[in-house]
PDB file of C-alpha atoms in Angstrom:
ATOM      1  CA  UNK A  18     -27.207  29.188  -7.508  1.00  0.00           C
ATOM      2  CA  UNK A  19     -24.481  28.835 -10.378  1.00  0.00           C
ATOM      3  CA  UNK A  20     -21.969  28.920  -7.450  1.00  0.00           C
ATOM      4  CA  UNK A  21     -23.450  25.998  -5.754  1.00  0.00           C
ATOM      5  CA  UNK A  22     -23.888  24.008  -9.233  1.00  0.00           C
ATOM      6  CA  UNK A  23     -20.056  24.705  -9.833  1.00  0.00           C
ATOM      7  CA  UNK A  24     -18.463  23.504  -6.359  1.00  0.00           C
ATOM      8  CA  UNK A  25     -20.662  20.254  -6.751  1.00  0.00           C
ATOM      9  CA  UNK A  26     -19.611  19.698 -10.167  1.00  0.00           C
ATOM     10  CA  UNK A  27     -15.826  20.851  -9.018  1.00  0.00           C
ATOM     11  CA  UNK A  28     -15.538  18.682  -6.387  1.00  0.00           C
ATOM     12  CA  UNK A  29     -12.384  17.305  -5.263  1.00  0.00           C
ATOM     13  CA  UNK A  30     -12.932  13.886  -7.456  1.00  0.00           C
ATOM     14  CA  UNK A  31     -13.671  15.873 -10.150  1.00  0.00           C
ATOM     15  CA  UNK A  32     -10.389  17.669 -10.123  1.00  0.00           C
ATOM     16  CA  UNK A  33      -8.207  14.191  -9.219  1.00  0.00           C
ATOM     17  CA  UNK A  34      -9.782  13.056 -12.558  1.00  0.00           C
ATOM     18  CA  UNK A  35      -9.569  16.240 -14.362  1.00  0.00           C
ATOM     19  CA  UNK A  36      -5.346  16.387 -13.453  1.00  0.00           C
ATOM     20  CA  UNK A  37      -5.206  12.776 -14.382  1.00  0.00           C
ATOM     21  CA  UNK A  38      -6.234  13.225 -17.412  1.00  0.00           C
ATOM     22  CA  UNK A  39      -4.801  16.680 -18.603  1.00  0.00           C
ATOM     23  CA  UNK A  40      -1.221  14.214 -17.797  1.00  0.00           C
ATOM     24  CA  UNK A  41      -2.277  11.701 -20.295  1.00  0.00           C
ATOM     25  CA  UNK A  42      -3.075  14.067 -22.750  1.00  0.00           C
ATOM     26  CA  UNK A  43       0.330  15.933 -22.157  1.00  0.00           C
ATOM     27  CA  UNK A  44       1.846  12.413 -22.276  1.00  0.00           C
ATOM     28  CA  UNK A  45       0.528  11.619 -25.550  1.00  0.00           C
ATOM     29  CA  UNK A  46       0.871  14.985 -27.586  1.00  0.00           C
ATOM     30  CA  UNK A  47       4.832  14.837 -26.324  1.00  0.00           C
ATOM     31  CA  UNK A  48       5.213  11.370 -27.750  1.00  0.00           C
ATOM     32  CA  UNK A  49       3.744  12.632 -31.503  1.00  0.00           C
ATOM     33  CA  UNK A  50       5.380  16.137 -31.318  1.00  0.00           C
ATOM     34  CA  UNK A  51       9.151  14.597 -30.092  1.00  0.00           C
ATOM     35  CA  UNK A  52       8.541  11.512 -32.260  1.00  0.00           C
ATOM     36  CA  UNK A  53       9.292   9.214 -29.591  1.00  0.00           C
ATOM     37  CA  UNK A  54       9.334   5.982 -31.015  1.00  0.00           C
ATOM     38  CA  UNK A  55       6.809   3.035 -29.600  1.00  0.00           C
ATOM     39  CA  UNK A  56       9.376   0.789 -27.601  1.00  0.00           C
ATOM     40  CA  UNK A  57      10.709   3.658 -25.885  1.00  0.00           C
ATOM     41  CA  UNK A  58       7.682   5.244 -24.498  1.00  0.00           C
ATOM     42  CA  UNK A  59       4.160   4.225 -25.907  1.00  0.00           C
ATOM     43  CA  UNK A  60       1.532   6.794 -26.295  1.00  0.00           C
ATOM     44  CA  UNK A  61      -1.385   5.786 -23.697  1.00  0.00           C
ATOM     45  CA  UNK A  62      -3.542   5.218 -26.430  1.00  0.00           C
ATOM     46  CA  UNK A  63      -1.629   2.627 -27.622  1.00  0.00           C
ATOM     47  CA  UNK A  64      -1.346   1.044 -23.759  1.00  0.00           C
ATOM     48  CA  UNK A  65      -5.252   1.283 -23.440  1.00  0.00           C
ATOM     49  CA  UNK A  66      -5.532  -0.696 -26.845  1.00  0.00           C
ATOM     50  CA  UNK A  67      -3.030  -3.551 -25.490  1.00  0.00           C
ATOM     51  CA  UNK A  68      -4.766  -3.735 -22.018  1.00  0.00           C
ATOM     52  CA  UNK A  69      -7.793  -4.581 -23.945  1.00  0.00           C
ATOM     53  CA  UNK A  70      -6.137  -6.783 -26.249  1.00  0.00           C
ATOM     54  CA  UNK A  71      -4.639  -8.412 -23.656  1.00  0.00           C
ATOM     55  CA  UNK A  72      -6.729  -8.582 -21.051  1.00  0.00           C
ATOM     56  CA  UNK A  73      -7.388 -12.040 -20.609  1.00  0.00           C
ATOM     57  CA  UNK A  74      -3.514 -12.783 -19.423  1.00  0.00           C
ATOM     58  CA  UNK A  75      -3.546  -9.571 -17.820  1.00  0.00           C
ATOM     59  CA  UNK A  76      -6.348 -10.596 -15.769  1.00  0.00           C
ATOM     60  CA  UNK A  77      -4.909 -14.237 -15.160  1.00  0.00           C
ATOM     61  CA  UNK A  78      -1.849 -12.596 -14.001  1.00  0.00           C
ATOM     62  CA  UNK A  79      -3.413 -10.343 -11.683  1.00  0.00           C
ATOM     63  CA  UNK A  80      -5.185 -12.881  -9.970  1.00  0.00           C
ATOM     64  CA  UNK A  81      -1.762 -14.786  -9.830  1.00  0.00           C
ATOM     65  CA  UNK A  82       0.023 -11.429  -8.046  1.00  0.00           C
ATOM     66  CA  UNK A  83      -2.825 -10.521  -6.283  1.00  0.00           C
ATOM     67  CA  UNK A  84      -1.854 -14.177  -4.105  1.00  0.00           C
ATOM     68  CA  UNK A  85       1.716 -13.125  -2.785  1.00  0.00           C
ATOM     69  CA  UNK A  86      -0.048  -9.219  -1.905  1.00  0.00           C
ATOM     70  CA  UNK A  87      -2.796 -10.245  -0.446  1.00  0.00           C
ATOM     71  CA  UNK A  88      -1.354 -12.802   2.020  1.00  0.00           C
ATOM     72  CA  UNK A  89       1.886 -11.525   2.702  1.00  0.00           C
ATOM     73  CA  UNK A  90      -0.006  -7.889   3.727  1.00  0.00           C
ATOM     74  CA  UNK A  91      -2.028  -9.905   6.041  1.00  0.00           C
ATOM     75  CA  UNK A  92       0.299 -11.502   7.186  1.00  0.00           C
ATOM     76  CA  UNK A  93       2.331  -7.994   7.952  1.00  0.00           C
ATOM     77  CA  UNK A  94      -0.585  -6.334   9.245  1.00  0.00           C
ATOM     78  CA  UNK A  95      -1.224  -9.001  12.246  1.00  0.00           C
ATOM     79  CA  UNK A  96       2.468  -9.501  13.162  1.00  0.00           C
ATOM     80  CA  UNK A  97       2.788  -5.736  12.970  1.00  0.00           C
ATOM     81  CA  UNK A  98       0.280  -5.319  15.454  1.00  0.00           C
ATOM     82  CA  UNK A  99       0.932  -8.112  17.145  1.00  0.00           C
ATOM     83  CA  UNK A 100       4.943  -7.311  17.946  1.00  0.00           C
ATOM     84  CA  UNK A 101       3.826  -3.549  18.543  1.00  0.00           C
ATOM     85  CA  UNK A 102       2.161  -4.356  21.754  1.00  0.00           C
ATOM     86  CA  UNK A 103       4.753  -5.612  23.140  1.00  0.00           C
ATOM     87  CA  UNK A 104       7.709  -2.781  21.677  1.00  0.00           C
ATOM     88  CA  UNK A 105       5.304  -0.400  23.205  1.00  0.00           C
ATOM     89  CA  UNK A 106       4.839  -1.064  26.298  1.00  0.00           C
ATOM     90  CA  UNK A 107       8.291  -3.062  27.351  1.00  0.00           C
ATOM     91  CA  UNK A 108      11.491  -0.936  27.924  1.00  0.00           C
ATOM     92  CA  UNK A 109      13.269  -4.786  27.586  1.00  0.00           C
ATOM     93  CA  UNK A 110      11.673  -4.908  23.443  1.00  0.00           C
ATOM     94  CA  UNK A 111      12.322  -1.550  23.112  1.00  0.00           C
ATOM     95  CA  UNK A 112      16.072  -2.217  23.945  1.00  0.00           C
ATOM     96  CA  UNK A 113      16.304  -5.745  22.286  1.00  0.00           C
ATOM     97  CA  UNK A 114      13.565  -5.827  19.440  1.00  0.00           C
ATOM     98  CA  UNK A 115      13.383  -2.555  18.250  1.00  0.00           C
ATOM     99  CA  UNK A 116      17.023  -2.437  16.967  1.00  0.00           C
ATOM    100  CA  UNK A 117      16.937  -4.919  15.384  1.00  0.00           C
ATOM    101  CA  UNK A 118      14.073  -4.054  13.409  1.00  0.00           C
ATOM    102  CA  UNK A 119      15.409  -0.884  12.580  1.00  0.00           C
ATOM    103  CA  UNK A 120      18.778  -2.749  11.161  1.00  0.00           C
ATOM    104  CA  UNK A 121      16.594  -5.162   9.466  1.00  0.00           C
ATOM    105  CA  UNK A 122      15.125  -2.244   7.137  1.00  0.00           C
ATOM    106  CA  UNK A 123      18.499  -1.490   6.325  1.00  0.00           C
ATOM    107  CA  UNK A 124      19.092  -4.856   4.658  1.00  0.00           C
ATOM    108  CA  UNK A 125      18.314  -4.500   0.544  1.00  0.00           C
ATOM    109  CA  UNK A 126      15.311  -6.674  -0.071  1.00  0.00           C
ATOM    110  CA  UNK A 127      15.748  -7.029  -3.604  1.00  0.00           C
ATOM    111  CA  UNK A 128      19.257  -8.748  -2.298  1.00  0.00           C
ATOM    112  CA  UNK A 129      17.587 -11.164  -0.519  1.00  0.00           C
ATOM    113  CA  UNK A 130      15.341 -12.200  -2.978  1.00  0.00           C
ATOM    114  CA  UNK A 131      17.584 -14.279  -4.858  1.00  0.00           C
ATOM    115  CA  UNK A 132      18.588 -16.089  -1.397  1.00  0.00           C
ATOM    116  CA  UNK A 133      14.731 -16.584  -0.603  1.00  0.00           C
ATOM    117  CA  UNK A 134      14.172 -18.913  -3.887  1.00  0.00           C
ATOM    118  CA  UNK A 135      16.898 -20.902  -2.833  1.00  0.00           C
ATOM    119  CA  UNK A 136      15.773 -21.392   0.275  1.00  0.00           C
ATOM    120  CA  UNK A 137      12.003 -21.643  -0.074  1.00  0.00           C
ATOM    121  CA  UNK A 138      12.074 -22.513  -4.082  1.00  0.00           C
ATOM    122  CA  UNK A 139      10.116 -20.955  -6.836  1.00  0.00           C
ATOM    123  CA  UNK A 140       6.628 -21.191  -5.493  1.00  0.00           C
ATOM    124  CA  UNK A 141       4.370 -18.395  -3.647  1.00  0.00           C
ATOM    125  CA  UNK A 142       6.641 -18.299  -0.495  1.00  0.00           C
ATOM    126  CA  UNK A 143       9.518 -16.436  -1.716  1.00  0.00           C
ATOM    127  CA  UNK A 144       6.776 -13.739  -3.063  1.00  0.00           C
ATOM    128  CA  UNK A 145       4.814 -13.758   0.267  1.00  0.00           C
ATOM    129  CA  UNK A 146       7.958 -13.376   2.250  1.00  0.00           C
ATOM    130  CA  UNK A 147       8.973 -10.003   0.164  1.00  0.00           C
ATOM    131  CA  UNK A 148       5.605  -8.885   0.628  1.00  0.00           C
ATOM    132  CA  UNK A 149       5.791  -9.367   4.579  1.00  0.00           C
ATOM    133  CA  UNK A 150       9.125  -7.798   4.813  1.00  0.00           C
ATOM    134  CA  UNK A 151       8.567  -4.518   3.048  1.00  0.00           C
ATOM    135  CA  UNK A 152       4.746  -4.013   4.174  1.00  0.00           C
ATOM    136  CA  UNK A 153       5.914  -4.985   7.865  1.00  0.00           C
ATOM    137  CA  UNK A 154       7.932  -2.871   9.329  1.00  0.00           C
ATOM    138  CA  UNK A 155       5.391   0.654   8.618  1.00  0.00           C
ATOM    139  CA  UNK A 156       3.052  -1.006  10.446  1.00  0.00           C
ATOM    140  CA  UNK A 157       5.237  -1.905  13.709  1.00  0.00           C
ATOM    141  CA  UNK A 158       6.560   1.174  13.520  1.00  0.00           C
ATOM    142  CA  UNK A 159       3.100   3.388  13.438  1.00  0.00           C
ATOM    143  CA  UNK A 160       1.411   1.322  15.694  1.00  0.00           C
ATOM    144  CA  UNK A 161       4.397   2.115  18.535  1.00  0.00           C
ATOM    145  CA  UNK A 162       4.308   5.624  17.841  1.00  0.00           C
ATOM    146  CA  UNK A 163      -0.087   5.287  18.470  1.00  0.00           C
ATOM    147  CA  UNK A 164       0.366   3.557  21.466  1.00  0.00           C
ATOM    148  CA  UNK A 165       2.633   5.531  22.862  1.00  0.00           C
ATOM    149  CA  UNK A 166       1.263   8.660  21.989  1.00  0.00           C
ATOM    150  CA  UNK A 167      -1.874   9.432  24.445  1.00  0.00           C
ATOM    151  CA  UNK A 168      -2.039  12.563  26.456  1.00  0.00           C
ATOM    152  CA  UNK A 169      -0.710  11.846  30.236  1.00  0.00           C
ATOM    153  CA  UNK A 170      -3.395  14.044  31.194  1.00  0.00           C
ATOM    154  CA  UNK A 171      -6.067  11.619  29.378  1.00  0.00           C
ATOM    155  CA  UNK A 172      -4.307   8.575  31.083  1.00  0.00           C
ATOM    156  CA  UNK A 173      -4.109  10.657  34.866  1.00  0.00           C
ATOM    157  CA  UNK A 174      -7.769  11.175  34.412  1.00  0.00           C
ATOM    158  CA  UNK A 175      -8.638   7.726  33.595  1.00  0.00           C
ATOM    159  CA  UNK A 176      -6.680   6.392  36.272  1.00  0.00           C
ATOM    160  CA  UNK A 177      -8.459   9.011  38.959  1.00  0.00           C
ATOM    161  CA  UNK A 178     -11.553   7.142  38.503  1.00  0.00           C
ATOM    162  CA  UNK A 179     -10.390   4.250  38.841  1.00  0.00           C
ATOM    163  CA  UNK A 180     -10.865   2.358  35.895  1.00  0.00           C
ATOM    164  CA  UNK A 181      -8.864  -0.958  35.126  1.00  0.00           C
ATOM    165  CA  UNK A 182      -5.930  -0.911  33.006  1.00  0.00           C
ATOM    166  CA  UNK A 183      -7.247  -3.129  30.572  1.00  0.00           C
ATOM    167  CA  UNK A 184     -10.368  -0.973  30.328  1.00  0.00           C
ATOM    168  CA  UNK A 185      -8.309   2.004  29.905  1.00  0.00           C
ATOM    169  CA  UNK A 186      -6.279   0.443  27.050  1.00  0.00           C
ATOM    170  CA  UNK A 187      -9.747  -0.779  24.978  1.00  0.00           C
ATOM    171  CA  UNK A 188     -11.385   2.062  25.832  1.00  0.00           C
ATOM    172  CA  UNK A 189      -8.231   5.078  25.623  1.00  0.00           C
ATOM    173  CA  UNK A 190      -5.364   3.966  24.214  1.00  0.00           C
ATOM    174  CA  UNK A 191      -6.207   1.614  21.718  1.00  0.00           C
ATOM    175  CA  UNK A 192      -8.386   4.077  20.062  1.00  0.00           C
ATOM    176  CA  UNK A 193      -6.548   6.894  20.105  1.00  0.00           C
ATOM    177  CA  UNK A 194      -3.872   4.844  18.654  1.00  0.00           C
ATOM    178  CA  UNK A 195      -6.120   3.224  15.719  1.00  0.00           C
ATOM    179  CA  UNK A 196      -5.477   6.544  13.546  1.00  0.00           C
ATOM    180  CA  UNK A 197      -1.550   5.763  13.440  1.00  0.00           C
ATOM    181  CA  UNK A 198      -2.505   2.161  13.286  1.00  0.00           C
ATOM    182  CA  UNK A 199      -4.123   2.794   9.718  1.00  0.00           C
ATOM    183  CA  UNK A 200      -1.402   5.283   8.049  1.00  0.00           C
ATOM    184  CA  UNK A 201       0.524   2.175   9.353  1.00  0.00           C
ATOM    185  CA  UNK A 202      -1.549  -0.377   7.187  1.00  0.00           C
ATOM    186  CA  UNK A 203      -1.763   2.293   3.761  1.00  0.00           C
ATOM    187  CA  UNK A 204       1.889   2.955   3.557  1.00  0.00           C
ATOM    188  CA  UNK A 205       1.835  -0.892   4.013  1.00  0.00           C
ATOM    189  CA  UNK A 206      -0.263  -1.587   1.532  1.00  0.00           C
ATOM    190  CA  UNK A 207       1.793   0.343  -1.194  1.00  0.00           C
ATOM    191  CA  UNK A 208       4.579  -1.795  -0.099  1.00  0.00           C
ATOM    192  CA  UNK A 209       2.774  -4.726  -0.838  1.00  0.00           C
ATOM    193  CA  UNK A 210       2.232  -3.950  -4.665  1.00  0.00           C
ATOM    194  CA  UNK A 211       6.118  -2.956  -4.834  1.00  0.00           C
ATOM    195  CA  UNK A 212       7.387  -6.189  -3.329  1.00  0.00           C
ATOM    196  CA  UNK A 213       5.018  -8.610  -4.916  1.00  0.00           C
ATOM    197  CA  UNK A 214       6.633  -7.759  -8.491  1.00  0.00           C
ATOM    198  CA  UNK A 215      10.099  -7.316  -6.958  1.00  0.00           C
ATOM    199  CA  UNK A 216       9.479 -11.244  -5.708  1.00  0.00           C
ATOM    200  CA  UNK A 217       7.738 -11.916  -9.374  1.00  0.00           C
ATOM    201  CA  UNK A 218      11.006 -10.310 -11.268  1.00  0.00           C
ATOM    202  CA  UNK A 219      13.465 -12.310  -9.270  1.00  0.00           C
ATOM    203  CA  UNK A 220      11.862 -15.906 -10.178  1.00  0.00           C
ATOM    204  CA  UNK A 221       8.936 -16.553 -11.298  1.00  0.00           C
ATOM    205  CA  UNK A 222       6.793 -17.934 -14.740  1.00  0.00           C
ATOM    206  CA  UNK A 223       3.270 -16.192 -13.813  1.00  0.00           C
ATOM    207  CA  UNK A 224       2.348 -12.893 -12.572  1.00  0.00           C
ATOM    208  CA  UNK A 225       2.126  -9.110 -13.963  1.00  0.00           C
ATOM    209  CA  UNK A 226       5.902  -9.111 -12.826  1.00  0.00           C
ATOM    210  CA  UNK A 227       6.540 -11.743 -15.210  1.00  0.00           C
ATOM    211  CA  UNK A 228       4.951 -10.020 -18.001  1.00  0.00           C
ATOM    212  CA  UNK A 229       7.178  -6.545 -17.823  1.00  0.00           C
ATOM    213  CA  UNK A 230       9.994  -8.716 -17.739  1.00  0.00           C
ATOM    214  CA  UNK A 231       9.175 -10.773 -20.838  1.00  0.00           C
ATOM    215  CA  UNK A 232       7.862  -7.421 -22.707  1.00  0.00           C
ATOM    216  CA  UNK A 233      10.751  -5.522 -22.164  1.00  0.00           C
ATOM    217  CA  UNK A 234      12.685  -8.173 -23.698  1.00  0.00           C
ATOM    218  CA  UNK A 235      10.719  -8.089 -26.336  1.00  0.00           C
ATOM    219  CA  UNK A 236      10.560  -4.923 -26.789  1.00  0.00           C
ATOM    220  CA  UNK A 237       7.243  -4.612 -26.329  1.00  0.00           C
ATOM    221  CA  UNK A 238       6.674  -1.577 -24.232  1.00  0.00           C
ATOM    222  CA  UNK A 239       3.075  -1.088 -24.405  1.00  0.00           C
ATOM    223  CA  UNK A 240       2.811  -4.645 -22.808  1.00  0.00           C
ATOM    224  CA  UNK A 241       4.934  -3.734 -20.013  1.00  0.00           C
ATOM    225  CA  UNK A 242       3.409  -0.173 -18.886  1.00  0.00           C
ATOM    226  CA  UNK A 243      -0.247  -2.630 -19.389  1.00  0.00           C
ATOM    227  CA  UNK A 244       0.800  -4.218 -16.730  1.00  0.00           C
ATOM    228  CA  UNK A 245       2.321  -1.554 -14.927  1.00  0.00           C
ATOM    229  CA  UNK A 246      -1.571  -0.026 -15.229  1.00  0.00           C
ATOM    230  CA  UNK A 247      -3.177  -3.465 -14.106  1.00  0.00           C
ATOM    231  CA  UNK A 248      -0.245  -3.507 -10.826  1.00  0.00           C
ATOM    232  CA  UNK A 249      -1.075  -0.041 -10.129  1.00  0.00           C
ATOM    233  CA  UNK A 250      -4.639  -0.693  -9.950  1.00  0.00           C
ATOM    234  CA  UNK A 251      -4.301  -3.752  -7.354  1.00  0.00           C
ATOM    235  CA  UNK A 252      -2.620  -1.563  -5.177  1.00  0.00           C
ATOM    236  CA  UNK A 253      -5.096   0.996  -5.455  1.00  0.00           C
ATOM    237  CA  UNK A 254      -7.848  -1.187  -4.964  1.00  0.00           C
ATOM    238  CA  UNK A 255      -5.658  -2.517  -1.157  1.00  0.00           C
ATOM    239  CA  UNK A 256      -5.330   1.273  -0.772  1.00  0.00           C
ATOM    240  CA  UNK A 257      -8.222   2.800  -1.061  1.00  0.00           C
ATOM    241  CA  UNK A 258      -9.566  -0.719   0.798  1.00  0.00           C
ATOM    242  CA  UNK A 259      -7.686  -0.100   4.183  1.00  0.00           C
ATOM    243  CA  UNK A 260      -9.197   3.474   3.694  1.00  0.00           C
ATOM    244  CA  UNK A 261     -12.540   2.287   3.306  1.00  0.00           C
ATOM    245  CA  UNK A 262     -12.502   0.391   6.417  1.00  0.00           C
ATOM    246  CA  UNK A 263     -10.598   3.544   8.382  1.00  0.00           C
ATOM    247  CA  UNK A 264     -13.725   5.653   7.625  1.00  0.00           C
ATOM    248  CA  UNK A 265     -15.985   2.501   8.546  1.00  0.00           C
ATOM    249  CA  UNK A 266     -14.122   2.232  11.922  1.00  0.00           C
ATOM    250  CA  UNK A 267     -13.096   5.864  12.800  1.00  0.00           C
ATOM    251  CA  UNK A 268     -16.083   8.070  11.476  1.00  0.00           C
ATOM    252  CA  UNK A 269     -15.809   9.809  14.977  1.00  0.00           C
ATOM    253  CA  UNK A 270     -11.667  10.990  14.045  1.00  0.00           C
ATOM    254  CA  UNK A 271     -11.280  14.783  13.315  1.00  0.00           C
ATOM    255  CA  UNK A 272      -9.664  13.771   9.737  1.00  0.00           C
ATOM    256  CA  UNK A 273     -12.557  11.858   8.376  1.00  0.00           C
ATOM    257  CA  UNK A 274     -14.687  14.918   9.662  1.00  0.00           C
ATOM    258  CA  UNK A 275     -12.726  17.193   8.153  1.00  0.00           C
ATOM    259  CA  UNK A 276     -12.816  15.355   4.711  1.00  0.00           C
ATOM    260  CA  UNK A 277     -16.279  14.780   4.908  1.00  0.00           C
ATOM    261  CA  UNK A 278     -17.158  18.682   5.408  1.00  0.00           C
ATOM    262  CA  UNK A 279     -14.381  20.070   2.850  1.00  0.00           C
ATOM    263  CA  UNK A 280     -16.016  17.727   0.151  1.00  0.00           C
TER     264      UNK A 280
END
């Protein structure tokens, strides 16, 4: 009996919490044993007192970042999908597209960034379009590996009975592919978080981005990692909302039965 009360109390949330925060506590007894001064690295009490201090512009500027992520990982995730098809299935976009969307990842986006305000200005485009090109290409590039992937032996068999191909790909490929297709849209949404500040510190007067910018010229750390707390939670929030809607839409794939018996 005590060894049933213990695993459910021990669970695996438990433990994620428990590590969590054992790290904040290590965090702040090495800032009062080293003496680490404030504007170097703040203890975490001192970060939870500013985020509820300033929560008010924190939450304004959320709202403001949470625009650029929110669209411009749409707008990844149905291009993505959209230009897979086609790289998938076509030796001609596998020879002409694919390239060039492997030498496009190559580019710096942090060194275009400054070209996209010029071009687009200093309104929510230049932000969307960061977003879009560093949550885009994980998602082309998992959902070519999905489609591609099926057992020949699954496709032979479907074909032997003569279904037609466009009931084969709804009914085979596509879902065997949809597993890929969602590690595609979570490594995409972690993307998102990183290039919505990246587009907020290259020009903008709103936005959590905006904020650790002003705060570390001001010194004030705590500010900064505040926002670095609120910008990690939006992306958690994306996260752990594509993952949601994975378990929704794949309860039936072996890794969301194997989570669901381990925990």
């Amino acid at each position: 009996m005590k060894g049933v009360v213990f695993k459910l109390l021990w669970n695996k949330h438990t433990q994620t919490i428990g590590s969590f925060i054992s790290a904040l506590i290590l965090w702040e007894a090495a800032v009062v044993v080293f003496g680490i001064r404030a504007y170097i690295l703040p203890r975490p009490t001192e970060i939870l007192v500013t985020l509820f201090e300033q929560s008010e512009h924190l939450w304004k500027a959320a709202l403001y970042t949470s625009r650029s992520l929110i669209v411009g990982y749409l707008i990844a995730i149905i291009s993505g999908i959209l230009l897979a098809l086609p790289v998938a299935f076509s030796r001609f976009m596998q020879r002409a597209i694919y390239p060039l969307l492997v030498v496009s990842q190559l580019v710096p986006k942090v060194a275009l960034a400054p070209i996209f305000i010029i071009w687009f200005g200093f309104g929510l485009l230049p932000k969307v379009t960061i977003v879009f090109l560093l949550s885009f290409f994980p998602v082309v590039l998992n959902g070519i590996v999905g489609l591609r992937s099926l057992d020949p032996d699954i496709m032979n068999l479907t074909r032997s009975t003569g279904a037609r191909a466009v009931d084969v790909f709804f009914r085979v490929r596509l879902p065997a592919a949809l597993p890929t297709f969602f590690a595609g849209f979570k490594l995409a949404s972690i993307s998102a978080a990183v290039g919505a500040v990246i587009g907020e510190f290259i020009g903008s007067d709103a936005g959590l981005g905006f904020i650790i910018l002003t705060a570390n010229g001001d010194l004030r750390t705590d500010y900064s990692f505040a926002a670095i707390t609120v910008l990690t939670i939006l992306g958690l929030i994306l996260y752990y909302t594509v993952e949601l809607i994975e378990r929704l839409v794949l309860p039936w794939h072996v890794s969301q039965r194997i989570e669901v018996s381990a925990g």
